[in-house]
mmCIF file of C-alpha atoms in Angstrom:
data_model
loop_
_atom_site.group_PDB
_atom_site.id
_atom_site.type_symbol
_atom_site.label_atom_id
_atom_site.label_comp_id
_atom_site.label_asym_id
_atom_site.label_seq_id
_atom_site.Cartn_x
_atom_site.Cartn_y
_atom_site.Cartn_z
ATOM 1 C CA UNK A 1 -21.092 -6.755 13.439
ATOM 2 C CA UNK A 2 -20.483 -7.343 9.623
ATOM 3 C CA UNK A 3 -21.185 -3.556 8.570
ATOM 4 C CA UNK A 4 -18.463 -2.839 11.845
ATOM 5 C CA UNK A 5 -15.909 -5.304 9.816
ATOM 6 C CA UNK A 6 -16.514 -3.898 6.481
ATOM 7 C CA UNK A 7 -15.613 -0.390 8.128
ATOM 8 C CA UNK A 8 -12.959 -1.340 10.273
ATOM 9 C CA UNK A 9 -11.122 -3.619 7.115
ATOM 10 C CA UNK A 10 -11.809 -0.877 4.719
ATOM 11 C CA UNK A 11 -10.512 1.952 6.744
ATOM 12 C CA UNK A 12 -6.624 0.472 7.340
ATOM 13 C CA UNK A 13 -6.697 -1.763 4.124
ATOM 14 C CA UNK A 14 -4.084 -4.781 3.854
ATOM 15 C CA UNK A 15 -5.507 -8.380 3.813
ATOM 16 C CA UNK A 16 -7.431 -9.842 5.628
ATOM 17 C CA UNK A 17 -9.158 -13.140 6.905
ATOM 18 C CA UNK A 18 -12.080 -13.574 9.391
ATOM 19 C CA UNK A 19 -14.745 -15.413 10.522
ATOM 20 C CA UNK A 20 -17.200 -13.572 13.523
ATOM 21 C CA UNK A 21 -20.089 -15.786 14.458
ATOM 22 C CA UNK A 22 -22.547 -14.701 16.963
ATOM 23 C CA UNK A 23 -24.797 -16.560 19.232
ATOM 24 C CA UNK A 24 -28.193 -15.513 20.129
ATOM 25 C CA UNK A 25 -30.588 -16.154 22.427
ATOM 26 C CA UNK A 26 -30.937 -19.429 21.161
ATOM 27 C CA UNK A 27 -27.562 -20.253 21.573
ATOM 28 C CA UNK A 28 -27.255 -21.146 18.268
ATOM 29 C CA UNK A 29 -24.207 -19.749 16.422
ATOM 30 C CA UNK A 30 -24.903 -16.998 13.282
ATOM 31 C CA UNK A 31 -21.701 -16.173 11.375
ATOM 32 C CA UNK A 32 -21.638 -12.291 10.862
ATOM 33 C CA UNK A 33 -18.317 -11.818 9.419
ATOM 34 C CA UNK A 34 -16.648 -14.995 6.501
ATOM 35 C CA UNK A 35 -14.289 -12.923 4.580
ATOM 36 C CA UNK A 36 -11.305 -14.968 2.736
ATOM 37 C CA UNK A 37 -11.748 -17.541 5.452
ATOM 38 C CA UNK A 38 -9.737 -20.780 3.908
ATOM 39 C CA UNK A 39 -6.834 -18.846 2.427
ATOM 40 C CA UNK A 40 -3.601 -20.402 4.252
ATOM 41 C CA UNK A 41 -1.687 -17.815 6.102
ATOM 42 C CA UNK A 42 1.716 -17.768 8.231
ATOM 43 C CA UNK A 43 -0.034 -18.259 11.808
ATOM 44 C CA UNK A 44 2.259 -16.853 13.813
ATOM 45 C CA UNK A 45 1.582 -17.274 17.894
ATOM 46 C CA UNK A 46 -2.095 -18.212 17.155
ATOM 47 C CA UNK A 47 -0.781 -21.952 16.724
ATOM 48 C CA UNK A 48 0.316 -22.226 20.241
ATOM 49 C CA UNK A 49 -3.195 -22.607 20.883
ATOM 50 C CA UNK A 50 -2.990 -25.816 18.576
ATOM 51 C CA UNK A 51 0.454 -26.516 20.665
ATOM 52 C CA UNK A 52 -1.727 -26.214 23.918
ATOM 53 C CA UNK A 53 -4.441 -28.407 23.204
ATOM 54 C CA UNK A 54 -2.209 -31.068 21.708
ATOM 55 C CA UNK A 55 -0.814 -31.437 24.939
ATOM 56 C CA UNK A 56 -3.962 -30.932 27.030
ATOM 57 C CA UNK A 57 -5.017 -33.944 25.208
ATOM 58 C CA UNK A 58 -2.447 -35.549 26.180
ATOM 59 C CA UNK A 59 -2.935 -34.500 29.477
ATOM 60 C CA UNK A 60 -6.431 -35.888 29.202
ATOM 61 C CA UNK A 61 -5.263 -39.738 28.167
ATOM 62 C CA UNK A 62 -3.376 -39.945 30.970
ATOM 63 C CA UNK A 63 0.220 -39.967 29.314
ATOM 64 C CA UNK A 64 0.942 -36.542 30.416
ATOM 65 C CA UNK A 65 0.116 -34.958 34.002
ATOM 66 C CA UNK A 66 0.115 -30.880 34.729
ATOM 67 C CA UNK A 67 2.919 -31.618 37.223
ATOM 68 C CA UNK A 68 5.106 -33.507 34.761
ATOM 69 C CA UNK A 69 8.653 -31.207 34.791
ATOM 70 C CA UNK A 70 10.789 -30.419 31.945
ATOM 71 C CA UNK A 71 13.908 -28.913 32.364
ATOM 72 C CA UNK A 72 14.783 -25.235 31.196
ATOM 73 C CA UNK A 73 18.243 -25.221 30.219
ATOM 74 C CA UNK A 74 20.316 -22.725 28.116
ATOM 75 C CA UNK A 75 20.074 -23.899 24.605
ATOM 76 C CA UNK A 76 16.101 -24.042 24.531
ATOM 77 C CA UNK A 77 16.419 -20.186 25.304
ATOM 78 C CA UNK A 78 15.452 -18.443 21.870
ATOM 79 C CA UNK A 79 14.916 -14.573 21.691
ATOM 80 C CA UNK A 80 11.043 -12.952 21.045
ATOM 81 C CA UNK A 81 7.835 -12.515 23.184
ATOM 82 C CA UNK A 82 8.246 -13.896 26.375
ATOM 83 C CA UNK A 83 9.503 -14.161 29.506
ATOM 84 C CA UNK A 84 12.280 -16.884 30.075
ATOM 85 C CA UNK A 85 14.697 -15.384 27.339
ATOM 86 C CA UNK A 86 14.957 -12.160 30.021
ATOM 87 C CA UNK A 87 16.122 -14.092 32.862
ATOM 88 C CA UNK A 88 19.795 -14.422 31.913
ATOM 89 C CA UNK A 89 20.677 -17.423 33.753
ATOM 90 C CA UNK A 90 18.719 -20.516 33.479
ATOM 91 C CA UNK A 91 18.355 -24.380 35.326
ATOM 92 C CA UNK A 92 14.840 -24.430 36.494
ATOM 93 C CA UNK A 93 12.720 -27.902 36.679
ATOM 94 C CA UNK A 94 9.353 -26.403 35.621
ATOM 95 C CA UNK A 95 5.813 -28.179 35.635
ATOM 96 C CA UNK A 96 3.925 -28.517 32.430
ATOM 97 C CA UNK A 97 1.073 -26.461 33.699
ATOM 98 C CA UNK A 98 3.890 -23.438 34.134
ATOM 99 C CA UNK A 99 4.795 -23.732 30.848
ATOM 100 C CA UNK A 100 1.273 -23.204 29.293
ATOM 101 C CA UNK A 101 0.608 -20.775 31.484
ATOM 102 C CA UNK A 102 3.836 -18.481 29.556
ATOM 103 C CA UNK A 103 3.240 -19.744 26.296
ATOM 104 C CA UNK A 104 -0.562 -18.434 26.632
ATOM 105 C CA UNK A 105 -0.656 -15.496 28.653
ATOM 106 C CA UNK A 106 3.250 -14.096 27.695
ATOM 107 C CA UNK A 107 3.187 -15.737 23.940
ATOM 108 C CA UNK A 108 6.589 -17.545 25.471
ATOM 109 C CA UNK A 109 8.667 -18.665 22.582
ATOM 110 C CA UNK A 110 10.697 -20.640 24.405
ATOM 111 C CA UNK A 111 7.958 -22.378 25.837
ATOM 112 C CA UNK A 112 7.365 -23.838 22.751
ATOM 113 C CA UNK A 113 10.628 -25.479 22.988
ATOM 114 C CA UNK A 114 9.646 -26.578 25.641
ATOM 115 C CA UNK A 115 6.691 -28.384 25.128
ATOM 116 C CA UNK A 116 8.130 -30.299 22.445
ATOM 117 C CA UNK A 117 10.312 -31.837 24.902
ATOM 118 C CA UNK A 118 6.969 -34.223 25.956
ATOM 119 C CA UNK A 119 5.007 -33.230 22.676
ATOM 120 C CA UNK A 120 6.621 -33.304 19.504
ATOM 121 C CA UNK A 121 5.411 -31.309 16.286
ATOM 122 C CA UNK A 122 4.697 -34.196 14.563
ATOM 123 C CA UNK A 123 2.442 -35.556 17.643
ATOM 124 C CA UNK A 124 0.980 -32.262 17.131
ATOM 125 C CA UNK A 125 0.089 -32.361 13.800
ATOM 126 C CA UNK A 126 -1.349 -35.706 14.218
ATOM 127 C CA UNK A 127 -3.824 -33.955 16.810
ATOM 128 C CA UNK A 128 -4.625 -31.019 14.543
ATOM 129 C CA UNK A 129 -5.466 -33.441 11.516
ATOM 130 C CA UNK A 130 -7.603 -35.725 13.587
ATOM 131 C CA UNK A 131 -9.774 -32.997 14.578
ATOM 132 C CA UNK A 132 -10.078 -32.299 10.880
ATOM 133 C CA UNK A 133 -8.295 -29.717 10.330
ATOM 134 C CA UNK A 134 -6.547 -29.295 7.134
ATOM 135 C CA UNK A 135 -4.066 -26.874 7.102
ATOM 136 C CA UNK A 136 -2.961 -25.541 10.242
ATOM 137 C CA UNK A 137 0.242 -27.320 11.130
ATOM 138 C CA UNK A 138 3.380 -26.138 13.074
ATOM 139 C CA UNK A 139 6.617 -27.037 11.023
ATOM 140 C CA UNK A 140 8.874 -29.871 12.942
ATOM 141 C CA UNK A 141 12.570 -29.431 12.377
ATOM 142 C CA UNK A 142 14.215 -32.171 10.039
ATOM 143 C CA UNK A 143 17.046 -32.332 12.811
ATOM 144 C CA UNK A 144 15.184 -31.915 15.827
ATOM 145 C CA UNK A 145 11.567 -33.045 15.816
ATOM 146 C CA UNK A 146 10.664 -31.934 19.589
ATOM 147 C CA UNK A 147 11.406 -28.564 17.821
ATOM 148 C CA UNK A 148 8.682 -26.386 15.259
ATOM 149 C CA UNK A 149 8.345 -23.213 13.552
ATOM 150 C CA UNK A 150 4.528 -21.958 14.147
ATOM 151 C CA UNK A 151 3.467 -23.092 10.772
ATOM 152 C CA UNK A 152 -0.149 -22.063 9.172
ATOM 153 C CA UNK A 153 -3.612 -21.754 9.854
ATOM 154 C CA UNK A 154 -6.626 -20.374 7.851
ATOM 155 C CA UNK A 155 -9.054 -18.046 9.744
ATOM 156 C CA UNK A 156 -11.577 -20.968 9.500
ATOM 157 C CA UNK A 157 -9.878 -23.575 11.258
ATOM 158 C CA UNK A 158 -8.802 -21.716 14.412
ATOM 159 C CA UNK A 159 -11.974 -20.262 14.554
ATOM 160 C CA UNK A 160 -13.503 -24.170 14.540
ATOM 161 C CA UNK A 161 -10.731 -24.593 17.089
ATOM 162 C CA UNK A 162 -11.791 -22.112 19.015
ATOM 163 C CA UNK A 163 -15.423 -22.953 18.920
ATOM 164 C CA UNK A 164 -15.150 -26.175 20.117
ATOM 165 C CA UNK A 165 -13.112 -25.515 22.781
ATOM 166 C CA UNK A 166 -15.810 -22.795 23.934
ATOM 167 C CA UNK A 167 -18.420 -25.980 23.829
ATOM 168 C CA UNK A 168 -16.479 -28.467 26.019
ATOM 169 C CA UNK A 169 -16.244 -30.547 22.742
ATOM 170 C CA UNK A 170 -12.335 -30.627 21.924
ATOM 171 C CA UNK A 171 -10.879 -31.220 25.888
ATOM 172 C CA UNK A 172 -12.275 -32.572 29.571
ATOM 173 C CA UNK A 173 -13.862 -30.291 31.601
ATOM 174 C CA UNK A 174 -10.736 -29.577 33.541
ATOM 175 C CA UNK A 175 -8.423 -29.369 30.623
ATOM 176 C CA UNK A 176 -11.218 -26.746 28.988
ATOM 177 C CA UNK A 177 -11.103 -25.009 32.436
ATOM 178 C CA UNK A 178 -7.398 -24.517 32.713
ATOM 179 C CA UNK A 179 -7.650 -23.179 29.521
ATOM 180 C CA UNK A 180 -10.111 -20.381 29.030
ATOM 181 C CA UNK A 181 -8.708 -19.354 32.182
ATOM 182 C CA UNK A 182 -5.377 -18.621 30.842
ATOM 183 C CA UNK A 183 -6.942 -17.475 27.644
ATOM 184 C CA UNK A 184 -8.965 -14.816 29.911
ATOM 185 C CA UNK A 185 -5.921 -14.008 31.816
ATOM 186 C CA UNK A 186 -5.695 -10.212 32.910
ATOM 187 C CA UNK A 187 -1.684 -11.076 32.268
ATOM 188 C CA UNK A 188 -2.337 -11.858 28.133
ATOM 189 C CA UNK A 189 -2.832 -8.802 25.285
ATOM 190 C CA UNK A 190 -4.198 -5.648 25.869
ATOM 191 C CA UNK A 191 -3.612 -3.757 23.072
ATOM 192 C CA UNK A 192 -5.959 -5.825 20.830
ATOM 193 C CA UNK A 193 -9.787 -6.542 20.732
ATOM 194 C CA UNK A 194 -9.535 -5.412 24.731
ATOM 195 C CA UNK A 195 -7.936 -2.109 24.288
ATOM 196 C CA UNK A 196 -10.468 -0.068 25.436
ATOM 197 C CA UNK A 197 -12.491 -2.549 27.839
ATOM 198 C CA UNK A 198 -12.918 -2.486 31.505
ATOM 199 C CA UNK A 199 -11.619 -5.476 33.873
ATOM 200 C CA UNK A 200 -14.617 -7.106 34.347
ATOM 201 C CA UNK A 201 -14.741 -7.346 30.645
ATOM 202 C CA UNK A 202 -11.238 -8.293 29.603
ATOM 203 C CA UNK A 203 -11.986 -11.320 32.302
ATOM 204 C CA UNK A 204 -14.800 -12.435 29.972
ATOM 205 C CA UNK A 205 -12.842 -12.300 26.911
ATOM 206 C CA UNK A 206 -10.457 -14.842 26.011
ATOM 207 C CA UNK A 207 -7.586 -13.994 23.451
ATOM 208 C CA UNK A 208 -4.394 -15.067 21.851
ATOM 209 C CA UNK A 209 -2.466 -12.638 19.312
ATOM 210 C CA UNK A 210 -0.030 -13.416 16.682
ATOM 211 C CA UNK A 211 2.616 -11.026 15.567
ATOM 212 C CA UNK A 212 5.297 -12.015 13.187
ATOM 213 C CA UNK A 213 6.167 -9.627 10.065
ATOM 214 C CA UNK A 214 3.621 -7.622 8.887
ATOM 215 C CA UNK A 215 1.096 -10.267 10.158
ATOM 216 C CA UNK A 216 -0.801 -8.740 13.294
ATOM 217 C CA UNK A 217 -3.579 -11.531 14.379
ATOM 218 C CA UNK A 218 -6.104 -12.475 17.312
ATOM 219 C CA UNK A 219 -8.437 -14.814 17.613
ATOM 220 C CA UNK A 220 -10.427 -15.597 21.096
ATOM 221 C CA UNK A 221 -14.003 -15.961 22.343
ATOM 222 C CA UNK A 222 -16.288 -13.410 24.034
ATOM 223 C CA UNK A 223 -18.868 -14.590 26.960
ATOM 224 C CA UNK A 224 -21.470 -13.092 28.707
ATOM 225 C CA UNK A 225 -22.182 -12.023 31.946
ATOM 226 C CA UNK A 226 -23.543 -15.965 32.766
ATOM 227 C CA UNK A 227 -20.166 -17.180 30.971
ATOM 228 C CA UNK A 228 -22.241 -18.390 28.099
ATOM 229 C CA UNK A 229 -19.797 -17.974 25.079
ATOM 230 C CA UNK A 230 -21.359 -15.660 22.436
ATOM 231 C CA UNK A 231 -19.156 -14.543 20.285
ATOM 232 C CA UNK A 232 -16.247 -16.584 18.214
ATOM 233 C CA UNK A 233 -13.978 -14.711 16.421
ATOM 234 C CA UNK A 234 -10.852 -14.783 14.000
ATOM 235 C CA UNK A 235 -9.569 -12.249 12.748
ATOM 236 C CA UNK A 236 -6.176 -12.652 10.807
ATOM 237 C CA UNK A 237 -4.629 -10.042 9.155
ATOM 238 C CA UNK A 238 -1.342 -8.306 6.787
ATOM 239 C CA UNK A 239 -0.506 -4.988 6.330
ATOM 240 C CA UNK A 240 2.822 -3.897 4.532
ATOM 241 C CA UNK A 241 5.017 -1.001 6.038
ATOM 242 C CA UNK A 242 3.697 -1.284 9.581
ATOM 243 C CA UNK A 243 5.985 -4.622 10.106
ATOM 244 C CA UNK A 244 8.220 -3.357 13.422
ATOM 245 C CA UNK A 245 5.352 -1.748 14.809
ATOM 246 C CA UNK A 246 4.740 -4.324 17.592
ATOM 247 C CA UNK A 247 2.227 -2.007 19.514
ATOM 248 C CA UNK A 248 -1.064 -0.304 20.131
ATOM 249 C CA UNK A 249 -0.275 1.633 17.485
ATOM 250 C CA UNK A 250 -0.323 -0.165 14.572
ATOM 251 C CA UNK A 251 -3.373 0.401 11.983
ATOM 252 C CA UNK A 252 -4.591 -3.442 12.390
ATOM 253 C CA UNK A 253 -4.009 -3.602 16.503
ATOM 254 C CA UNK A 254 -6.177 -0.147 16.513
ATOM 255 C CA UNK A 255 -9.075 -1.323 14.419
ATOM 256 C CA UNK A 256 -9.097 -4.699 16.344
ATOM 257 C CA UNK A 257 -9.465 -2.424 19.238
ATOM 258 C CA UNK A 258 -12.178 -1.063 17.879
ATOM 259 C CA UNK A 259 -13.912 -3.774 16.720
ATOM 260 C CA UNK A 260 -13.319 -5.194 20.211
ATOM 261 C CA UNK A 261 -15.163 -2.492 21.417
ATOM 262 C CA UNK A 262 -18.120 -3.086 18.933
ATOM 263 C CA UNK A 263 -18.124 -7.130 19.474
ATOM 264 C CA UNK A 264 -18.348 -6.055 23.560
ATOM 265 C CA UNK A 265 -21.087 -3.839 23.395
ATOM 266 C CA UNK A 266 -23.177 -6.595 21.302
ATOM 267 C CA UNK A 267 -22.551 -9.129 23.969
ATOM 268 C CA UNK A 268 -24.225 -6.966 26.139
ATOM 269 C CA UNK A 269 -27.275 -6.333 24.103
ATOM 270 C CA UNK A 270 -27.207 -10.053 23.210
ATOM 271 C CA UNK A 271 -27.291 -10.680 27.515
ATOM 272 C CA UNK A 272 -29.925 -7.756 28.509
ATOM 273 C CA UNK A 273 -33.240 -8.291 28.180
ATOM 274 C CA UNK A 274 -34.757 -5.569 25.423
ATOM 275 C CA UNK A 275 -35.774 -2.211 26.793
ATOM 276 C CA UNK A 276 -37.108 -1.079 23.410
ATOM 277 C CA UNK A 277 -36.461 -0.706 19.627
ATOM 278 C CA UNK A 278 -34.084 -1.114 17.727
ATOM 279 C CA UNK A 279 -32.450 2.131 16.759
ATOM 280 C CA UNK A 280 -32.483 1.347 13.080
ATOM 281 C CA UNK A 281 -29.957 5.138 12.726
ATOM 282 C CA UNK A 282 -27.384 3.249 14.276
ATOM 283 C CA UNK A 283 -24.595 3.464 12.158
ATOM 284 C CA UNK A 284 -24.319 -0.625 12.805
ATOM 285 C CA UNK A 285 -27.841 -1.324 12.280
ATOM 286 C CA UNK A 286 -28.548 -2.504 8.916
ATOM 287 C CA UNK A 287 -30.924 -0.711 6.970
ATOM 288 C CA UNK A 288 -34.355 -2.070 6.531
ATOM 289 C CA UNK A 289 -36.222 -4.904 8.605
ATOM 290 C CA UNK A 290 -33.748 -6.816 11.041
ATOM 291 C CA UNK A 291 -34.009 -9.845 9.112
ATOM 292 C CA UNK A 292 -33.413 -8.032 5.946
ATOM 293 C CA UNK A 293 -30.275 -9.832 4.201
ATOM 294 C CA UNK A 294 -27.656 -7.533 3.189
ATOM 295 C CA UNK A 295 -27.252 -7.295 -0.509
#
């Protein structure tokens, strides 16, 4: 997995900040990939995962229900990824659980709006900062609170958000449930990490992307074939030039794809029992013993 990285980063270039960790048979979590892990970064759509679980939590003290409805009207409409901005006329009274559902699967902008109407940025913050998290925030406006930009992150933090989510250690059951499924969604981004991965395995791997400038993120969780979560990952990442490029073509979307591909395949290894050695030619197998630390 790390040699895959260093290839993958090297060959498009730009900047970027991960953390892969990988569990084994033990279930016990080995981080493959730390690279420039606590620099702060724009976040883009990766902090409506922050968004979400501020308001699952909610959800899960009782001051908040799923069916709770908030009303879409006209001037909460904003332009971007989506789906509400295409509809042209608006009015709707829609639940809280239809709202995560766009913001996660569609990246919804507006349904950001939307869930500051019962969730305000600065209630989200709060959340985010009791979990110990330092620096991924969404920015309240000074005239409207219930409103936010996206904020920051570092490729740490979501990656321990991610992780405990995975673990049942951040939500209730049913609030971790409703998640990962949306996360999983056959609905969210293809053109990332699950690019080139069949439907059975795009259900086992739970995503969100971030796009905004030359930023092109993802961060999600891999399980296996007994939904046992395996792999964490975050990979966050800038390249200059390729800024309008919002699709499968652009340099980092492609090498996420690839290392998708790679991070796949090892789940599957990880889940098989062996059926003989380990093909130390591989051009992903370190050299040397297994254990061998690379230098």
């Amino acid at each position: 997995m790390r040699r895959a990285y260093r290839r993958e980063s090297a060959r498009v270039g730009g900047s970027w900040h991960a953390v892969v960790t990988v569990a084994g048979a033990d279930g016990l979590p080995v981080t493959a990939v730390d690279e420039r892990a606590d620099v702060v970064v724009a976040a883009a759509s990766v902090n409506k995962l922050g968004i979400a679980c501020a308001l699952l939590d909610k959800i899960d003290k009782g001051t908040l229900a799923l069916d709770r409805t908030v009303d879409l009207t006209p001037d909460l409409v904003i332009v971007g990824s989506g789906l509400y901005h295409l509809q042209t006329v608006w009015g709707e009274r829609l639940t809280l659980a239809n709202v995560l559902t766009t913001m996660l699967v569609a990246s919804d902008n507006t349904a950001v709006r939307l869930c500051g109407l019962v969730c305000t940025g600065t209630e989200v913050n709060t959340y985010l900062a009791g979990l110990g998290l330092a620096h991924t925030r969404v920015e309240p406006l000074a005239a409207d609170p219930r409103r936010m930009y996206l904020g920051t992150t570092t490729a740490r933090e979501i990656h321990t958000l991610l992780y405990r989510l995975a673990d049942g250690t951040l939500l209730s059951p049913a609030a971790t449930g409703f998640l990962l499924d949306l996360l999983r969604s056959p609905g969210g981004n293809h053109d990332g990490v699950r690019h080139t991965m069949s439907s059975a395995e795009r259900a086992a791997t739970a995503i969100k992307h971030g796009a905004d400038e030359n930023a092109r993120h993802e961060v999600g969780v891999m399980f296996d074939v007994a939904g046992t979560p395996r792999i964490v990952f975050s990979l966050l990442a800038e390249l200059p030039g390729h800024g309008q490029n919002f699709g499968a073509t652009n340099p980092l979307v492609q090498a996420r794809a690839r290392l998708g591909r790679r991070m796949r395949d090892l789940v599957g290894l990880l889940s098989a029992p062996p059926t003989g050695p380990i093909d130390q030619n591989h051009p992903d197998q370190p050299a040397g013993r297994p254990d061998q630390p690379e230098g």
